[in-house]
PDB file of C-alpha atoms in Angstrom:
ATOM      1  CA  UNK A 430     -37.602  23.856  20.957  1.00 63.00           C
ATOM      2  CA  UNK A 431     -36.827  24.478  17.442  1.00 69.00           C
ATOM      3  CA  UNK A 432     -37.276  27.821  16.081  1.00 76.00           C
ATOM      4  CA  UNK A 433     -40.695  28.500  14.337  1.00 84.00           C
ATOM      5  CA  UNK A 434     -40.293  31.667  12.481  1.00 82.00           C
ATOM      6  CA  UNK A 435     -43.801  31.645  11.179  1.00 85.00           C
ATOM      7  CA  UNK A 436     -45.464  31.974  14.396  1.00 89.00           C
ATOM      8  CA  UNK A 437     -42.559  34.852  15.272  1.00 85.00           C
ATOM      9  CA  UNK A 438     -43.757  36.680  12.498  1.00 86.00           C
ATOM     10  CA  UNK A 439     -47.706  36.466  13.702  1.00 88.00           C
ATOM     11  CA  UNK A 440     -46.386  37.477  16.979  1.00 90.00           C
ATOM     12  CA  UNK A 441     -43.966  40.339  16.900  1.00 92.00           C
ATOM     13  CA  UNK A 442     -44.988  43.528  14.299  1.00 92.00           C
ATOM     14  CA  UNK A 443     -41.487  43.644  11.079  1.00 94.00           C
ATOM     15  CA  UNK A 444     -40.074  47.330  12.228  1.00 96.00           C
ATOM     16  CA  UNK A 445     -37.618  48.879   9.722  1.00 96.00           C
ATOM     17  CA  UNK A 446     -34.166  50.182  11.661  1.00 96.00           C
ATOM     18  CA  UNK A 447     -30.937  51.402   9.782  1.00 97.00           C
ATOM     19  CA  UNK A 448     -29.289  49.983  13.509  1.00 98.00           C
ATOM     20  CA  UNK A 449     -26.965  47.521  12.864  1.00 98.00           C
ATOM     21  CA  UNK A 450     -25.662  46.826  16.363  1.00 98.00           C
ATOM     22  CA  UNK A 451     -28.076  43.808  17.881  1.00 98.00           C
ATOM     23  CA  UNK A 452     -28.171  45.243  21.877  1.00 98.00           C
ATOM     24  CA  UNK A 453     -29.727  47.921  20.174  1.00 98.00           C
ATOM     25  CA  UNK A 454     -32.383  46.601  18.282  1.00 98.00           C
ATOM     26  CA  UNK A 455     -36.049  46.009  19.184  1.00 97.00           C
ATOM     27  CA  UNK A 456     -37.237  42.338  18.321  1.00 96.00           C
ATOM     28  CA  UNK A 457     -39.127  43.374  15.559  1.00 97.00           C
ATOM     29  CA  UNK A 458     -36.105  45.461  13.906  1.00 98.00           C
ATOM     30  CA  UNK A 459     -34.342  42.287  14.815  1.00 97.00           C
ATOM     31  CA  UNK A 460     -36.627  39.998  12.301  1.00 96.00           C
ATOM     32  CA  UNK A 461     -36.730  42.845   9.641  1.00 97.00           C
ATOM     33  CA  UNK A 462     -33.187  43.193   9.305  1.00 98.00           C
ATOM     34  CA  UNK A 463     -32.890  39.484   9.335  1.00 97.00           C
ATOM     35  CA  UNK A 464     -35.480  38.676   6.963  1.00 96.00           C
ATOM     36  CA  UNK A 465     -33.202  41.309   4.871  1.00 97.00           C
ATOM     37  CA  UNK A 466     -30.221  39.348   5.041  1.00 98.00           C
ATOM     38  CA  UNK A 467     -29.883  36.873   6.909  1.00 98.00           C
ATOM     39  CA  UNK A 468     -26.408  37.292   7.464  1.00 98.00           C
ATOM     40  CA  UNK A 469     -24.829  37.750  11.496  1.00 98.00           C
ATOM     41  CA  UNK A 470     -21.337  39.107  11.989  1.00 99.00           C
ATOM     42  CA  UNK A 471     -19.481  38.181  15.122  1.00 99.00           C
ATOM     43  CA  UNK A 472     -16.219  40.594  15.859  1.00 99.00           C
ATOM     44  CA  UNK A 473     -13.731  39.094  17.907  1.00 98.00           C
ATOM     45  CA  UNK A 474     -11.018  40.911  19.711  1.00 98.00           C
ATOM     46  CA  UNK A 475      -9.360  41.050  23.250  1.00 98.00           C
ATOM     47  CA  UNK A 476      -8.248  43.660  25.937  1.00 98.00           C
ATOM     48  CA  UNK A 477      -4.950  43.933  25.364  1.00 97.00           C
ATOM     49  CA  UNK A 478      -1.627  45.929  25.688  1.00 97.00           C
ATOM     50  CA  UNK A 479      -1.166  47.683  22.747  1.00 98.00           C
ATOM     51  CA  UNK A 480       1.475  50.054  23.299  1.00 97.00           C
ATOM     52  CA  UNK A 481       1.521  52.990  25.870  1.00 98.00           C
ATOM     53  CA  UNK A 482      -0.230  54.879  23.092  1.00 98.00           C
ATOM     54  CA  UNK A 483      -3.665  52.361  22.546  1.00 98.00           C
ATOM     55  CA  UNK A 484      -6.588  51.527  24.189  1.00 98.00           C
ATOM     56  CA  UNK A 485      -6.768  48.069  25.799  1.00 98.00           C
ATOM     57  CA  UNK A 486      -9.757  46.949  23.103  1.00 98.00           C
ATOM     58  CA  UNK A 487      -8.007  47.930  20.056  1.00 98.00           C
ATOM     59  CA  UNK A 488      -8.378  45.040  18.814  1.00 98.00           C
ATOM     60  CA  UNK A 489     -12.098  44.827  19.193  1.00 98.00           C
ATOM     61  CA  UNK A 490     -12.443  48.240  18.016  1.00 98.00           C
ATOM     62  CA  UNK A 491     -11.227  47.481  14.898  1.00 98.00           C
ATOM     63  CA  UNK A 492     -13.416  44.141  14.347  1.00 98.00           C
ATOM     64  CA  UNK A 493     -16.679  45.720  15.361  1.00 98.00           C
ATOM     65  CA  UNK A 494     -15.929  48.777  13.644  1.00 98.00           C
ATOM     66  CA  UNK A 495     -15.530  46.436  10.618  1.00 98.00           C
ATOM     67  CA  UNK A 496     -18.335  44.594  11.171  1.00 99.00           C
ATOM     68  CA  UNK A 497     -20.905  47.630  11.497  1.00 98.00           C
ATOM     69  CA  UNK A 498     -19.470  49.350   8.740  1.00 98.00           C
ATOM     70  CA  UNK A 499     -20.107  46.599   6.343  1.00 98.00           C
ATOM     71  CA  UNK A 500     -23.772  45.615   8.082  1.00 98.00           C
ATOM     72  CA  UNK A 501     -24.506  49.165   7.533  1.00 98.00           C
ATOM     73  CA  UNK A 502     -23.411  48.555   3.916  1.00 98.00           C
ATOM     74  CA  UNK A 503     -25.192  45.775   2.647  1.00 98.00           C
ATOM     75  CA  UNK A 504     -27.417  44.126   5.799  1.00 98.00           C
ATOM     76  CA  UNK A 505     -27.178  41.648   8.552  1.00 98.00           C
ATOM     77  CA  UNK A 506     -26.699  42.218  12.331  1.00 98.00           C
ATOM     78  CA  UNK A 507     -23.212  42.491  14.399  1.00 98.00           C
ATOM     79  CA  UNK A 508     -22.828  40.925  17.640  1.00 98.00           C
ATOM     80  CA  UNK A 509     -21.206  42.403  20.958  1.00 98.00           C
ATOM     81  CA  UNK A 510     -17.667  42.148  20.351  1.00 98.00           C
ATOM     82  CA  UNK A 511     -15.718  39.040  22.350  1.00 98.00           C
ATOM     83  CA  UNK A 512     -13.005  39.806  24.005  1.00 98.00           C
ATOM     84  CA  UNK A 513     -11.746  36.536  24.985  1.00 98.00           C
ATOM     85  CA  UNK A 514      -9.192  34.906  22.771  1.00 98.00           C
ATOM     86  CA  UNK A 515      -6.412  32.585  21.590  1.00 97.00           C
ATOM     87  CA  UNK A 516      -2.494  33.335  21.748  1.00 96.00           C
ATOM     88  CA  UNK A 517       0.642  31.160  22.303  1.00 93.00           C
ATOM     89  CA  UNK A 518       3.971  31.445  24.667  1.00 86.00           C
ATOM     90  CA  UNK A 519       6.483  33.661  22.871  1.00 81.00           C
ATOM     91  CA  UNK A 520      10.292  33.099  23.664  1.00 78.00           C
ATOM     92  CA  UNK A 521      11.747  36.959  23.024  1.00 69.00           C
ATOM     93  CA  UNK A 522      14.393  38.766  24.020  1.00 70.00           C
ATOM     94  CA  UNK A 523      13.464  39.395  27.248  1.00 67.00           C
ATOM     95  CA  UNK A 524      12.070  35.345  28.487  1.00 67.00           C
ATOM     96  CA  UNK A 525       9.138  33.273  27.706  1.00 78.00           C
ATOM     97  CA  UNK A 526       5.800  34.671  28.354  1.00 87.00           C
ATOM     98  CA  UNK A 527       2.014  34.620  26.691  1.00 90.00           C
ATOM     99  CA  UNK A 528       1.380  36.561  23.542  1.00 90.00           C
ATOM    100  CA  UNK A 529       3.083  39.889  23.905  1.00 91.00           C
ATOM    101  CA  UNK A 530       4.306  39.140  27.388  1.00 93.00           C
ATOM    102  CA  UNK A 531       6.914  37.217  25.974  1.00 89.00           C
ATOM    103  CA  UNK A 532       8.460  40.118  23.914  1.00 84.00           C
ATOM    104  CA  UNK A 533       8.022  42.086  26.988  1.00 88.00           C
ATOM    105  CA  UNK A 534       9.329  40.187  29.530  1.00 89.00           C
ATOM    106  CA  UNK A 535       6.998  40.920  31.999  1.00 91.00           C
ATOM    107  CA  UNK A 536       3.092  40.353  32.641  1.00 92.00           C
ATOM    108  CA  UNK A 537       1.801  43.704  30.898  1.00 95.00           C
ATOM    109  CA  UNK A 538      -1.175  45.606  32.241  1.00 96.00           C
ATOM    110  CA  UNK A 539      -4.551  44.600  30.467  1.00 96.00           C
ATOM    111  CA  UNK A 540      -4.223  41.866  28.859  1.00 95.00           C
ATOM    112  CA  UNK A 541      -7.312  40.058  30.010  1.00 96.00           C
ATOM    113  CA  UNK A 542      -7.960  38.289  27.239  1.00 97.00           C
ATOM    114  CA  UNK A 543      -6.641  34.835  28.336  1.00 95.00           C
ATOM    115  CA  UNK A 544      -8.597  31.526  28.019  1.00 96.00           C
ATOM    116  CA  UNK A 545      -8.183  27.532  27.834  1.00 96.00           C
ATOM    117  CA  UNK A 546      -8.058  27.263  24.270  1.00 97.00           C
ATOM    118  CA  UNK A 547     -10.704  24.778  23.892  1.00 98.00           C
ATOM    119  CA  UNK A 548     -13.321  26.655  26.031  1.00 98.00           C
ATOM    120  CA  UNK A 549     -12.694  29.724  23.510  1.00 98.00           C
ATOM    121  CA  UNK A 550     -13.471  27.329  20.656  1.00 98.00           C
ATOM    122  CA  UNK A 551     -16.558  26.080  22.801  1.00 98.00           C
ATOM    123  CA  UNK A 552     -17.638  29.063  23.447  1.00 98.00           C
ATOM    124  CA  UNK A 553     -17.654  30.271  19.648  1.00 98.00           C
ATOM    125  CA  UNK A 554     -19.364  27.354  18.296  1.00 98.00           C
ATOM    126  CA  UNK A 555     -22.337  28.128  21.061  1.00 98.00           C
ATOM    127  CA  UNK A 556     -22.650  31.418  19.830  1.00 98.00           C
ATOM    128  CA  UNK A 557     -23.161  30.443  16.208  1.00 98.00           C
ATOM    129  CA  UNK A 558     -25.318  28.249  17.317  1.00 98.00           C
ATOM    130  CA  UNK A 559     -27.543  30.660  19.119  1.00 97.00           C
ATOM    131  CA  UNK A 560     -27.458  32.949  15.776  1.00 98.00           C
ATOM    132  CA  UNK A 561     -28.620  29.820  13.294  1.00 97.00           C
ATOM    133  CA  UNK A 562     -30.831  28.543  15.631  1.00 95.00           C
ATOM    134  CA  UNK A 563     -32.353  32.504  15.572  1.00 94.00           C
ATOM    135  CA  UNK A 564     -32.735  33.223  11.925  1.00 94.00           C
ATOM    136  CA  UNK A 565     -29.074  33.882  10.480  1.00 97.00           C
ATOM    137  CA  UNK A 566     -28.338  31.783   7.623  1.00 97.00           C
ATOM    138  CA  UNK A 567     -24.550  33.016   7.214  1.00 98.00           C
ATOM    139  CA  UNK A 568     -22.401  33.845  10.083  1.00 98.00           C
ATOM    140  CA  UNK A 569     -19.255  36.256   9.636  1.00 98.00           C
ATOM    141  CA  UNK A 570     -16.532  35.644  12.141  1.00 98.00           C
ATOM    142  CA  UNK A 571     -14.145  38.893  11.857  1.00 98.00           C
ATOM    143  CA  UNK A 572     -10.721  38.979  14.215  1.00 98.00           C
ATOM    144  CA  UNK A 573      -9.114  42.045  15.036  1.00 98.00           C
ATOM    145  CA  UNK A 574      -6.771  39.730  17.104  1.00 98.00           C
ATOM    146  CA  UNK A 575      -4.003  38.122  14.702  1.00 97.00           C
ATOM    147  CA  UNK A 576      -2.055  35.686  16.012  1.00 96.00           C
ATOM    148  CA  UNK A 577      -1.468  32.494  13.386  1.00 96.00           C
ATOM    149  CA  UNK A 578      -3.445  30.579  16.578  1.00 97.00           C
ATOM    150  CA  UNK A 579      -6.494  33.104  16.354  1.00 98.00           C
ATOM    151  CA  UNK A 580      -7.534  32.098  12.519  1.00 98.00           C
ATOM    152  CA  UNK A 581      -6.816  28.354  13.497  1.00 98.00           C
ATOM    153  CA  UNK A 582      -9.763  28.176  16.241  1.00 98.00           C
ATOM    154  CA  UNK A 583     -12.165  30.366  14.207  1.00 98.00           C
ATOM    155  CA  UNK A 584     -11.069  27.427  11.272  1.00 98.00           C
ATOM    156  CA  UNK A 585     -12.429  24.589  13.735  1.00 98.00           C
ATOM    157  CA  UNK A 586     -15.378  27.168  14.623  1.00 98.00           C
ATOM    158  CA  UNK A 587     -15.939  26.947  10.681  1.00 98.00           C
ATOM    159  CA  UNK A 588     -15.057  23.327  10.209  1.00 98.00           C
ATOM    160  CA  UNK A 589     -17.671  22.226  12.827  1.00 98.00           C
ATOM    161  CA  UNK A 590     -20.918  23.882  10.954  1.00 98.00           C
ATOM    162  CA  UNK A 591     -19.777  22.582   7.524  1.00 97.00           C
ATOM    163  CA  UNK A 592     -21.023  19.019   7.483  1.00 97.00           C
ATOM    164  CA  UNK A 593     -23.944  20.914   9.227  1.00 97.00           C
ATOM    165  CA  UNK A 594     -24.890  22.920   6.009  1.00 96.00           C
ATOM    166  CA  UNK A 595     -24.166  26.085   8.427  1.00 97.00           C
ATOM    167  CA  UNK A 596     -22.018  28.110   6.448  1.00 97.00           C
ATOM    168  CA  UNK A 597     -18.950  30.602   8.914  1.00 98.00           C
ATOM    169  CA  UNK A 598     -16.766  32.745   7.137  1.00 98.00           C
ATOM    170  CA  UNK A 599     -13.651  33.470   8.959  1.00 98.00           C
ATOM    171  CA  UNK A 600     -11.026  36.560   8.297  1.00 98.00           C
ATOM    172  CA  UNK A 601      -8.665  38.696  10.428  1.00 98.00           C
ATOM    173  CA  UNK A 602      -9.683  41.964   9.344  1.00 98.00           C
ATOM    174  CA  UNK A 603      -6.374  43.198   7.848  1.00 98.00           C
ATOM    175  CA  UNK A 604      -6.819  40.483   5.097  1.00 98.00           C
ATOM    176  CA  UNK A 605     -10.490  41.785   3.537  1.00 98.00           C
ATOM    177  CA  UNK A 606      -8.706  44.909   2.483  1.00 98.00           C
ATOM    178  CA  UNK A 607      -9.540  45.245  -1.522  1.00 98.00           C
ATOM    179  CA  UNK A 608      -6.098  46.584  -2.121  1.00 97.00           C
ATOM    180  CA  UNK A 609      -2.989  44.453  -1.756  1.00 96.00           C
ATOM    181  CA  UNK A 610      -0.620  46.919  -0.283  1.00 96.00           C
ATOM    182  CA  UNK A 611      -3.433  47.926   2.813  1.00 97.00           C
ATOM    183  CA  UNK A 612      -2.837  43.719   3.785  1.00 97.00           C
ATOM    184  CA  UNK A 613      -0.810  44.975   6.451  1.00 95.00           C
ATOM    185  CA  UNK A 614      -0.335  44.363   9.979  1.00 96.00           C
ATOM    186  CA  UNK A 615       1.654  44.906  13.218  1.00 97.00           C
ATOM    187  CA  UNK A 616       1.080  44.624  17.165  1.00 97.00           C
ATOM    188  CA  UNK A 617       0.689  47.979  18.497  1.00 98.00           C
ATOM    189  CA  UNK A 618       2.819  49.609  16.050  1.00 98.00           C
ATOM    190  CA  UNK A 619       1.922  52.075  12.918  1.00 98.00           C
ATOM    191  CA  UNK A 620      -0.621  50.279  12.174  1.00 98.00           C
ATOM    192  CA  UNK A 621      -3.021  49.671  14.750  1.00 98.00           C
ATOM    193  CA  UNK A 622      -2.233  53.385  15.656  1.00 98.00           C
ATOM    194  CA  UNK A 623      -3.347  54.634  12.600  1.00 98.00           C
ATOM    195  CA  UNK A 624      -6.447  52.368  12.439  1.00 98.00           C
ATOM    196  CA  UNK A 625      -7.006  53.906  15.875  1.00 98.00           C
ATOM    197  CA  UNK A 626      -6.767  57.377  15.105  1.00 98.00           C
ATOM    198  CA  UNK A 627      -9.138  56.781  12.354  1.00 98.00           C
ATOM    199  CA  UNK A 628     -11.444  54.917  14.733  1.00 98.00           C
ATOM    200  CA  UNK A 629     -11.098  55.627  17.992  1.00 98.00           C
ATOM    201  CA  UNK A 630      -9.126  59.023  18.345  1.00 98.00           C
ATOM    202  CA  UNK A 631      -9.516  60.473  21.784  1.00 98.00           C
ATOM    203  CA  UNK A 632      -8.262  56.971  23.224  1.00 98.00           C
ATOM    204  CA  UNK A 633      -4.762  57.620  21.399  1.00 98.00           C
ATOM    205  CA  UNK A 634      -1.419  59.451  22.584  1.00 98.00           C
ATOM    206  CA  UNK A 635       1.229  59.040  20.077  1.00 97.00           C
ATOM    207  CA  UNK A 636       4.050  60.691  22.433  1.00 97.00           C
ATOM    208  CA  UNK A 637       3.120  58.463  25.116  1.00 98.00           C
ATOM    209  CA  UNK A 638       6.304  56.297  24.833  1.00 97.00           C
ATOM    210  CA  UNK A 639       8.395  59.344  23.704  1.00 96.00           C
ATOM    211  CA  UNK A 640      11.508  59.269  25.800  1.00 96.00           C
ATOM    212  CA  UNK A 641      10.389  56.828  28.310  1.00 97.00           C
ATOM    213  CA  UNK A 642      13.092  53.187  28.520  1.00 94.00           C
ATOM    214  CA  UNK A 643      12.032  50.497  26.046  1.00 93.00           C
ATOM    215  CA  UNK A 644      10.054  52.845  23.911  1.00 95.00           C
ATOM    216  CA  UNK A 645       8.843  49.948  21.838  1.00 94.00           C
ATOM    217  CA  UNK A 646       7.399  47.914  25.352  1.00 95.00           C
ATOM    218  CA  UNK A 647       5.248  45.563  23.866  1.00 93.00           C
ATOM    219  CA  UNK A 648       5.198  46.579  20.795  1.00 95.00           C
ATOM    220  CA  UNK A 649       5.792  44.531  17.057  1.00 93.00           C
ATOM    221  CA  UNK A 650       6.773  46.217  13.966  1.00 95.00           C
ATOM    222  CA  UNK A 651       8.437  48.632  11.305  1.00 95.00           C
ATOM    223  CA  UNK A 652       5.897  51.019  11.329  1.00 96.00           C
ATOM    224  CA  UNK A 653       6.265  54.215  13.088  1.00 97.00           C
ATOM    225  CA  UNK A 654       3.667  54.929  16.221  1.00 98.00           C
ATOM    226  CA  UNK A 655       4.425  58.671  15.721  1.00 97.00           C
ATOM    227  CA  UNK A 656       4.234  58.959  12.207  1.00 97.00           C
ATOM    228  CA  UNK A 657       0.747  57.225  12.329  1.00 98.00           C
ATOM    229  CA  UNK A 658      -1.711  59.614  11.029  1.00 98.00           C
ATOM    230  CA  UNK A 659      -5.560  59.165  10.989  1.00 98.00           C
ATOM    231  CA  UNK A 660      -5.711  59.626   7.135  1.00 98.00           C
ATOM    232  CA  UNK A 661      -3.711  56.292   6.957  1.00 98.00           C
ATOM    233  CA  UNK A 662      -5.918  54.432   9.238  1.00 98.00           C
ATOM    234  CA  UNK A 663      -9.219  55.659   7.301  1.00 98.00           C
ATOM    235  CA  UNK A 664      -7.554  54.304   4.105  1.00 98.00           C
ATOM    236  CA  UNK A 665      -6.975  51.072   5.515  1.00 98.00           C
ATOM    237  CA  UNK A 666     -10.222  50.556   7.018  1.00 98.00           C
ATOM    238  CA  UNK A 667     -12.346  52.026   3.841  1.00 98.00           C
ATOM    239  CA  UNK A 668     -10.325  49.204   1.582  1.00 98.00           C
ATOM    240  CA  UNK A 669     -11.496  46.383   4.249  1.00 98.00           C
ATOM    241  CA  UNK A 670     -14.791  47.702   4.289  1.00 98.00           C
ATOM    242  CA  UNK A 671     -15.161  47.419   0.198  1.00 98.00           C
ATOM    243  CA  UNK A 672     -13.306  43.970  -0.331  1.00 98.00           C
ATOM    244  CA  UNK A 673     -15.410  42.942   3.254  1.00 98.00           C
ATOM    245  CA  UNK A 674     -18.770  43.673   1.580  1.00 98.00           C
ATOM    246  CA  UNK A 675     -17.795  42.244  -1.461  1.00 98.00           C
ATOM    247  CA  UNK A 676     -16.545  39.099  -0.283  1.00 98.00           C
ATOM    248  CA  UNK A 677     -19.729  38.483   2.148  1.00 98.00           C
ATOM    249  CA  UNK A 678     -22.190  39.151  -0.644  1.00 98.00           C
ATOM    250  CA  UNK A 679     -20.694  36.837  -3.185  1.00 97.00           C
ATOM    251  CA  UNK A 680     -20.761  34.136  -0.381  1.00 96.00           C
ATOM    252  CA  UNK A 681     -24.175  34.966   0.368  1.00 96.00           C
ATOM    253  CA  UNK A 682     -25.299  35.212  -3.498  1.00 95.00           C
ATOM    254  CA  UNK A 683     -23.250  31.788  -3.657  1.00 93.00           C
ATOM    255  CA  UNK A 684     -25.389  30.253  -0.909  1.00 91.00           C
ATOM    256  CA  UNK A 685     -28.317  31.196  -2.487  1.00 85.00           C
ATOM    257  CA  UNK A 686     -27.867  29.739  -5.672  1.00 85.00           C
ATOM    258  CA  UNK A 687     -26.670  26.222  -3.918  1.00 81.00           C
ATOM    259  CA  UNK A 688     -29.622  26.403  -2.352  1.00 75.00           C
ATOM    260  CA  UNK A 689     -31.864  26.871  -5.275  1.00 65.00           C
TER     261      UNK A 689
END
């Protein structure tokens, strides 16, 4: 049954809502917000090891974080983070093993975020899907998961809609930042510790590898997890959150205009 927005709108009363989050909206603030700009964001994550010192959904954190900041901004909804997603078998130091597992050496504690990489891909182009087939005319896919593999599938997510006149915007969030030296990234290292901090602060304990064997356990990069501060993270995440907004609205503006 294909969506028939004018009967919606003699059906269900426009509310306005400054919520941005869609589990939390009412139908009507739904359509309003819509109506807006039509615009749905879809964070993407996993639940991960991220260091002794992280929380298992740092990655999500950071996507959804993203997302809402930047719906909040200049309009649209944000989905429920996912927290499935794509990674590859890593030969490190220590054997072969998936994602970080292989610089570990061992099967690391919460890393649930394994899947066949075609169901992930299925499973993403359903869920656009669902949000054109509901009102969204632009659909924002944002990683906080950034593996080479990760931007490949949301690529084929993106690929798919094209011929379709859909329009998906893919990113790792990292990339969106307006200044060129916040385009940084690690596993579990200085970075993602300071975007934590920023974000998510009572989940963090910087001296939690302090002293312990293998300090750096599943953990990728030059950046020091102790010397992380919160005022770094905030910088990093206020630059993605202006180039973000900027970047969505010219592709929205651009969409418009085609369309006219």
């Amino acid at each position: 049954m294909q969506y028939d927005k004018k009967l919606i709108d003699s059906l269900i009363p426009k509310e306005e809502s400054s919520e941005v989050q869609v589990e939390k909206l009412r139908p009507g603030q739904l359509i309003k917000r819509l109506d807006d700009f039509p615009v749905v964001y879809q964070p993407l994550g996993t639940l991960e090891w991220h260091g002794r010192q992280n929380p298992l959904g740092c990655d999500a954190i950071k996507a959804a974080a993203l997302c809402e900041a930047v719906a909040q901004k200049i309009g649209g909804v944000v989905m429920p983070a996912i927290h499935f997603a794509a990674d590859v078998d890593i030969e490190g130091p220590q054997g072969i093993g998936y994602g970080m597992d292989g610089f570990a050496g061992m099967k690391l504690p919460g890393s649930f975020y394994q899947i066949p990489l075609p169901l992930l891909t299925e499973l993403l182009i359903h869920a656009c899907g669902n949000y054109f087939d509901r009102g969204a005319q632009l659909v924002v896919l944002i990683s906080g998961h950034n593996p080479p593999i990760q931007q490949q599938i949301m690529d084929q997510v993106r690929d798919h809609f094209a011929p379709l006149g859909k329009p998906v915007l893919t990113s790792m969030e990292f990339e969106l930042a307006d200044k060129p030296e916040y385009r940084i990234s690690d596993h579990a290292g200085g970075y993602e510790t300071a975007m934590m901090l920023a974000l998510s602060p009572a989940q963090v304990n910087q001296q939690a590898n302090v002293g312990l064997e293998r300090e750096d356990l599943g953990i990728a990069s030059s950046l020091s997890v102790t010397e992380a501060t919160a005022e770094q993270g905030t910088a990093y995440f206020e630059s993605q959150v202006r180039g973000m907004s900027l970047w969505v609205q010219a592709e929205f503006q651009r969409l418009k205009e085609h369309a006219d």
